PDB file of C-alpha atoms in Angstrom:
ATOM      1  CA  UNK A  20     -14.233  -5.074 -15.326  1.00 47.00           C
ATOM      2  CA  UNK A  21     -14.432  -1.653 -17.501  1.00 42.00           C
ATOM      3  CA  UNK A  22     -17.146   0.753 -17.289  1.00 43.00           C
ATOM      4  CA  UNK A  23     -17.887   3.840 -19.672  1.00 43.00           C
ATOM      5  CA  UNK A  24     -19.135   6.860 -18.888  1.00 42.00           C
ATOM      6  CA  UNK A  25     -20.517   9.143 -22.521  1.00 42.00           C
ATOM      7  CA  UNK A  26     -20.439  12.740 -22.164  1.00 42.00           C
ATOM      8  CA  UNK A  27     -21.882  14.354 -24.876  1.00 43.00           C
ATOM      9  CA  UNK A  28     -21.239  18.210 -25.305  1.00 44.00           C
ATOM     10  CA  UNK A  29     -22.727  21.108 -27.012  1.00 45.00           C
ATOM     11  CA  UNK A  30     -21.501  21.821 -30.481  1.00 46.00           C
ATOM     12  CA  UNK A  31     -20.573  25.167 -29.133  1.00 47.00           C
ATOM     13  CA  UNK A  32     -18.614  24.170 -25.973  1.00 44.00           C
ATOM     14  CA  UNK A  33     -15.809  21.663 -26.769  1.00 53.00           C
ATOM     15  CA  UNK A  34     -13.834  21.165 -23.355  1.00 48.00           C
ATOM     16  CA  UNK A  35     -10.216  23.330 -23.658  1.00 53.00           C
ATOM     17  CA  UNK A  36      -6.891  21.255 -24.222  1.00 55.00           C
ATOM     18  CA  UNK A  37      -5.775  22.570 -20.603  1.00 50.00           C
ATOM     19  CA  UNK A  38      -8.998  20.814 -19.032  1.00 54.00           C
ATOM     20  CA  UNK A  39      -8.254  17.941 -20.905  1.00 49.00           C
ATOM     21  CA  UNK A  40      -4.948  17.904 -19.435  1.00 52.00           C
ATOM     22  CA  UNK A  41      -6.220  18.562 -16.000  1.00 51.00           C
ATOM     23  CA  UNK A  42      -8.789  16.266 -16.455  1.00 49.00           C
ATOM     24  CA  UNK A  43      -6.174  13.176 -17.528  1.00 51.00           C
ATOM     25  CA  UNK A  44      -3.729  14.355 -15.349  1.00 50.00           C
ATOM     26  CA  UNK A  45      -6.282  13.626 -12.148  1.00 49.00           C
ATOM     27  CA  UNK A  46      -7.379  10.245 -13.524  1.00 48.00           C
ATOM     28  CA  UNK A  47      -3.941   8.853 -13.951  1.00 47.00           C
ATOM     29  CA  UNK A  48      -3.252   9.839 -10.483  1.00 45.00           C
ATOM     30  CA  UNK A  49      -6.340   8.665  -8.909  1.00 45.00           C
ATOM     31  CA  UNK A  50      -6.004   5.476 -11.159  1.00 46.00           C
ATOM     32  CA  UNK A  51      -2.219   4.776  -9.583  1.00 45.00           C
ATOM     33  CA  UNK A  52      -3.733   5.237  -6.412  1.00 46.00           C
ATOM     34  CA  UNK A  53      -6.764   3.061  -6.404  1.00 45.00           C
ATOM     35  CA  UNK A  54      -5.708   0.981  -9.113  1.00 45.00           C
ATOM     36  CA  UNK A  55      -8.352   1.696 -11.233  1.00 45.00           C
ATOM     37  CA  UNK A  56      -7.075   2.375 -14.771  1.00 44.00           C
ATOM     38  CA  UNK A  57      -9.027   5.483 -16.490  1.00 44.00           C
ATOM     39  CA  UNK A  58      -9.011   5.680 -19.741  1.00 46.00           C
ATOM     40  CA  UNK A  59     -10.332   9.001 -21.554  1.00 43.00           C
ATOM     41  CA  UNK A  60     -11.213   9.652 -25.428  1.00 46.00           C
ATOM     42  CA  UNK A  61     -12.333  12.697 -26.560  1.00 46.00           C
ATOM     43  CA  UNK A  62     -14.046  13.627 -29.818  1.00 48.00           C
ATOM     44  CA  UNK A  63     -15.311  16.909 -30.993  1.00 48.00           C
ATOM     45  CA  UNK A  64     -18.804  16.537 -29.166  1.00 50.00           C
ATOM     46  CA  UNK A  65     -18.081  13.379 -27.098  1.00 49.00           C
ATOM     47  CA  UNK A  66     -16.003  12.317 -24.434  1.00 46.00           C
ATOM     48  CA  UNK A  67     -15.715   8.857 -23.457  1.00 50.00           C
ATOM     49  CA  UNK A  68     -14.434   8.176 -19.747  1.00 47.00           C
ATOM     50  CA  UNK A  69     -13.932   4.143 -19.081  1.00 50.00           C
ATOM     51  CA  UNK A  70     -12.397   2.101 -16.345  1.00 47.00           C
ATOM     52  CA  UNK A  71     -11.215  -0.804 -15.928  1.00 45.00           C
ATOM     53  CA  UNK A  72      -9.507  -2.642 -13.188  1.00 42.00           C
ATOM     54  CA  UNK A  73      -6.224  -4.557 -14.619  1.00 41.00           C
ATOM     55  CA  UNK A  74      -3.732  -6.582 -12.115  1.00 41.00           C
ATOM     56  CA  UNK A  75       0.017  -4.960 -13.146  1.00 44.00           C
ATOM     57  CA  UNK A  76       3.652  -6.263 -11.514  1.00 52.00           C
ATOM     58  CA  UNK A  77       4.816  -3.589  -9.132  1.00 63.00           C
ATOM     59  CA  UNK A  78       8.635  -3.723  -8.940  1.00 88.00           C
ATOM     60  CA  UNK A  79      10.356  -2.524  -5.689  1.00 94.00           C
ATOM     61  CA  UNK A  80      13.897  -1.222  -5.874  1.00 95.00           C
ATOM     62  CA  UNK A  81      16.688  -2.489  -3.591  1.00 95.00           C
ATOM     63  CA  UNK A  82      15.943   0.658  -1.813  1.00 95.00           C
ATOM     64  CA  UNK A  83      12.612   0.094  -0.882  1.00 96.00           C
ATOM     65  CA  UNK A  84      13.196  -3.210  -0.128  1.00 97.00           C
ATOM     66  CA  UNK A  85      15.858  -2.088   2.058  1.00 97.00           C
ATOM     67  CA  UNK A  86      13.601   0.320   4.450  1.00 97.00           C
ATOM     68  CA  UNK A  87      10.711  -2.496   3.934  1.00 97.00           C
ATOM     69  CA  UNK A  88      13.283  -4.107   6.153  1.00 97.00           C
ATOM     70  CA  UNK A  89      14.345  -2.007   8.579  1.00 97.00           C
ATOM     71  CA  UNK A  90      10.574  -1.662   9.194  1.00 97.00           C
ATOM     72  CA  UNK A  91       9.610  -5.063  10.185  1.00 97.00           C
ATOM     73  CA  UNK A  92      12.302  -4.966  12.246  1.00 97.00           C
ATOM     74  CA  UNK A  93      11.258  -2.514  14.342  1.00 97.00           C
ATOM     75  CA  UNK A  94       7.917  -3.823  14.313  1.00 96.00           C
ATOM     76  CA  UNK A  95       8.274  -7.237  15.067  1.00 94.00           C
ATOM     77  CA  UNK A  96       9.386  -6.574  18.620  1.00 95.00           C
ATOM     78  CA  UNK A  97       6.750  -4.538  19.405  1.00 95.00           C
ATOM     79  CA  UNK A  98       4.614  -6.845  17.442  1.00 91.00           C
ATOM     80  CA  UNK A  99       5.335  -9.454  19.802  1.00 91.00           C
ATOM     81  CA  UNK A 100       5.254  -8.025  23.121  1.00 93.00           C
ATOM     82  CA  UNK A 101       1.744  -6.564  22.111  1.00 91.00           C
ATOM     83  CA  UNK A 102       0.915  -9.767  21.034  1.00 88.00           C
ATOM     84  CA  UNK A 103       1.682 -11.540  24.545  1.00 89.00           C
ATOM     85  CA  UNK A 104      -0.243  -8.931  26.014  1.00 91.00           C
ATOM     86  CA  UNK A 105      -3.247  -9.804  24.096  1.00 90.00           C
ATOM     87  CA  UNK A 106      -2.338 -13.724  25.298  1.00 88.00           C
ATOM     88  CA  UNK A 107      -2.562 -12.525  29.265  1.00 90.00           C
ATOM     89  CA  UNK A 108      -5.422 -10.504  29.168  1.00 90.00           C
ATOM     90  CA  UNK A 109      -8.196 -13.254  26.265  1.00 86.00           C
ATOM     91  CA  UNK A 110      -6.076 -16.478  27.001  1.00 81.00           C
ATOM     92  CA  UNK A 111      -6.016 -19.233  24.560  1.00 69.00           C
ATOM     93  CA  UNK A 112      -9.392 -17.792  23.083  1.00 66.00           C
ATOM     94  CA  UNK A 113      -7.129 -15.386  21.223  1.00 66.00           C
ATOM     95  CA  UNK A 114      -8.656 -14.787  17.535  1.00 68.00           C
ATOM     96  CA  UNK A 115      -6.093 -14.819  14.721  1.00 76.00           C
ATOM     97  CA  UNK A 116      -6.018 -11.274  13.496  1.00 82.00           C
ATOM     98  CA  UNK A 117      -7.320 -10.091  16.702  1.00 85.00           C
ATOM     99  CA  UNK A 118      -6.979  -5.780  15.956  1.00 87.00           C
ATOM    100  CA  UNK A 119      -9.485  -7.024  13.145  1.00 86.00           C
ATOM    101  CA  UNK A 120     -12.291  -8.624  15.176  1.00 84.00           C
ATOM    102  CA  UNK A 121     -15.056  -6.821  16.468  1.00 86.00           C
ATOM    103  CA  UNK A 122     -16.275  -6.398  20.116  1.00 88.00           C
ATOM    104  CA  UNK A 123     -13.049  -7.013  21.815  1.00 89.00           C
ATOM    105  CA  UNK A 124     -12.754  -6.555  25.565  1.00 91.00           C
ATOM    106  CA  UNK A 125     -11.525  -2.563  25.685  1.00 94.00           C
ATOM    107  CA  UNK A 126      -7.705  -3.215  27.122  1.00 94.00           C
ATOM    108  CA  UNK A 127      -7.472  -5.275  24.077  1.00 92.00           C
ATOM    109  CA  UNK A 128      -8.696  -2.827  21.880  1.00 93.00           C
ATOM    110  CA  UNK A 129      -6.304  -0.333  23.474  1.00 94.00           C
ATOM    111  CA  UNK A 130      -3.521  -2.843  22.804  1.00 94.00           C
ATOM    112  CA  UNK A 131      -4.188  -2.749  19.092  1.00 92.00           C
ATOM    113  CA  UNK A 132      -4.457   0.692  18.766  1.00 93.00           C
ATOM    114  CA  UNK A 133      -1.256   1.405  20.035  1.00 94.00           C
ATOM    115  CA  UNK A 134       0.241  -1.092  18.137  1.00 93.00           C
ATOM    116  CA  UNK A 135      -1.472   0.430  15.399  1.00 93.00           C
ATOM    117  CA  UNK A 136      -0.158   4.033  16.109  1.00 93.00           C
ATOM    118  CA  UNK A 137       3.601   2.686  16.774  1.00 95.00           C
ATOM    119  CA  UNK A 138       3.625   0.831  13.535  1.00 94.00           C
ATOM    120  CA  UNK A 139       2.421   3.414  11.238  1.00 94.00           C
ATOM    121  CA  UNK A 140       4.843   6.089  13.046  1.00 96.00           C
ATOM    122  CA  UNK A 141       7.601   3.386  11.997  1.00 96.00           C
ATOM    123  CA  UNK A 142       6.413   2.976   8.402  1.00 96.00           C
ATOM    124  CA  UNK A 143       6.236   6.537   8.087  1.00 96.00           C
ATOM    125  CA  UNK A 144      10.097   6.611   9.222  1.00 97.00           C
ATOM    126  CA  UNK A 145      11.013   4.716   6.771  1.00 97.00           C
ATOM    127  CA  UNK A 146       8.543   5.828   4.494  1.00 96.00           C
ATOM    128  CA  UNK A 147       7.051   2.484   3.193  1.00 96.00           C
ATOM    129  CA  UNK A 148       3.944   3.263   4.791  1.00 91.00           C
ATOM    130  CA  UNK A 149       2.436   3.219   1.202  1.00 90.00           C
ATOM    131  CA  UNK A 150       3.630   0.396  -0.068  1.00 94.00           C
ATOM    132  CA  UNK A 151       4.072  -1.880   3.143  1.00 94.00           C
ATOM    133  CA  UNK A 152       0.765  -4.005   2.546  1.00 92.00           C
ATOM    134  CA  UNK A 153       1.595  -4.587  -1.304  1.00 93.00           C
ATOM    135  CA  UNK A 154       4.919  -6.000  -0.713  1.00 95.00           C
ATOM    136  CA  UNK A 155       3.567  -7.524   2.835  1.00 94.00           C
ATOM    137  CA  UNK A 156       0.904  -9.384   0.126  1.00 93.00           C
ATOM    138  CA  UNK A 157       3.334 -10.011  -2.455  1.00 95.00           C
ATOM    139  CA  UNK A 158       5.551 -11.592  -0.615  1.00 95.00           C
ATOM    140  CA  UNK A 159       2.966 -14.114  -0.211  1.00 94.00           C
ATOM    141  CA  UNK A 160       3.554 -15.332  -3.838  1.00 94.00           C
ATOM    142  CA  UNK A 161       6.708 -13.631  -5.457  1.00 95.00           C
ATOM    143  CA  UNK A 162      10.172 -15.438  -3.827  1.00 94.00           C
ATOM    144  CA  UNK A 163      12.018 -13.068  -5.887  1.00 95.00           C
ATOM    145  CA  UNK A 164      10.588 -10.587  -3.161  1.00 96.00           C
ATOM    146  CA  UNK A 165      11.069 -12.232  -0.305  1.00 96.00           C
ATOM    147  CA  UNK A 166      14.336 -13.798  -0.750  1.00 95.00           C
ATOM    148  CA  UNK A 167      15.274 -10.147  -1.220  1.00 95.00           C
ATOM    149  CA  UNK A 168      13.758  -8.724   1.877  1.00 96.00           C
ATOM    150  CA  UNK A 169      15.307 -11.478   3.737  1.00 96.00           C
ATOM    151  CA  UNK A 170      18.536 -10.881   2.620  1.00 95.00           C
ATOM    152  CA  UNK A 171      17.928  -7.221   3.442  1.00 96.00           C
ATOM    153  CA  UNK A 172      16.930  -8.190   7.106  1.00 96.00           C
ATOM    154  CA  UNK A 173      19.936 -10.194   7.656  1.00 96.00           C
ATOM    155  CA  UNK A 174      22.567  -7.985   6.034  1.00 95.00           C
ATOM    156  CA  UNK A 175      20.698  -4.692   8.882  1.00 96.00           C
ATOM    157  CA  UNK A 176      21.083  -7.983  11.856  1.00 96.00           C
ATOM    158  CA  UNK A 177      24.597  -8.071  10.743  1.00 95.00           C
ATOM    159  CA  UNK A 178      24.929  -4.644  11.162  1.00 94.00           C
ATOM    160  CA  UNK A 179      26.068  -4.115   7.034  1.00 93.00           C
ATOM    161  CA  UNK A 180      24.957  -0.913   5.255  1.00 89.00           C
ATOM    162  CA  UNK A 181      22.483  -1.190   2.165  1.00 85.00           C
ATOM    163  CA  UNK A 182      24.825  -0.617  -0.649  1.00 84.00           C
ATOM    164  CA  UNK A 183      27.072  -3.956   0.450  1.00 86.00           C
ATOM    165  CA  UNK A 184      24.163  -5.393   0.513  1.00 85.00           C
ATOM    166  CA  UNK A 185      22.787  -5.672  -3.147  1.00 81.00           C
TER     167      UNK A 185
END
């Protein structure tokens, strides 16, 4: 998908090469973040501003992978325990995804959040709380990955540090 966006400018007013920088500079970044890929041209009276939305292979370092790890972990546990909570209080009714459905009794709700709260305050410690759903979906599809994270997970179990580990 690409759109364009045509701004024309008066003869007079050409944008300054620091704006231009500024003004690249910002869509790169937002395009990392969302990714969206921006793509600017300028001309003497024109400048063309186009996105498009391209699928790119995200690599994650042994270090990442490492504290990717050490998160799920952590969570798991308290994954778990919150989960058999859920099981007491809706039964075998229990949605899949339940912190995702709507109009949940409010003890569940409070379950969720918590769990919510704890496992962002772990992904934060390890700070892979920007990249835990990529490699969470990756994983999905890349064995590379998750052979790798496993071997990460049992290396921490076993109690070895990261660098014997890779």
């Amino acid at each position: 998908m690409t759109r364009a966006l045509n701004t024309s400018h008066h003869q007079n007013s050409p944008l300054k090469p620091w704006i231009k920088a500024l003004l690249i500079s910002s869509f790169s970044l937002s395009g990392l973040l969302s990714g969206v890929i921006p793509s600017l041209s300028f001309s003497r009276h024109q400048t063309q501003l186009t996105f498009s939305q391209q699928a790119y292979a995200q690599s994650f370092t042994n270090d990442i992978v490492w504290r990717y790890a050490a998160a799920v972990l952590e969570i798991d546990p308290i994954r778990e325990q919150l989960l058999d909570e859920v099981k007491r209080i809706m039964g075998s009714s229990k949605p899949p995804q339940v912190c995702n459905q709507s109009n949940l009794p409010s003890s569940v709700e409070s379950i969720c959040d918590r769990y919510k709260s704890q496992s962002a305050n772990i992904l934060n410690k390890y700070q892979v709380l920007g990249v835990y759903n990529s490699i969470t979906s990756r994983i999905q599809t890349d064995s590379n990955l998750r052979n790798r994270i496993i071997t990460a997970m049992k290396c921490q179990q076993q109690g070895l540090s990261f660098p014997s580990c890779f």
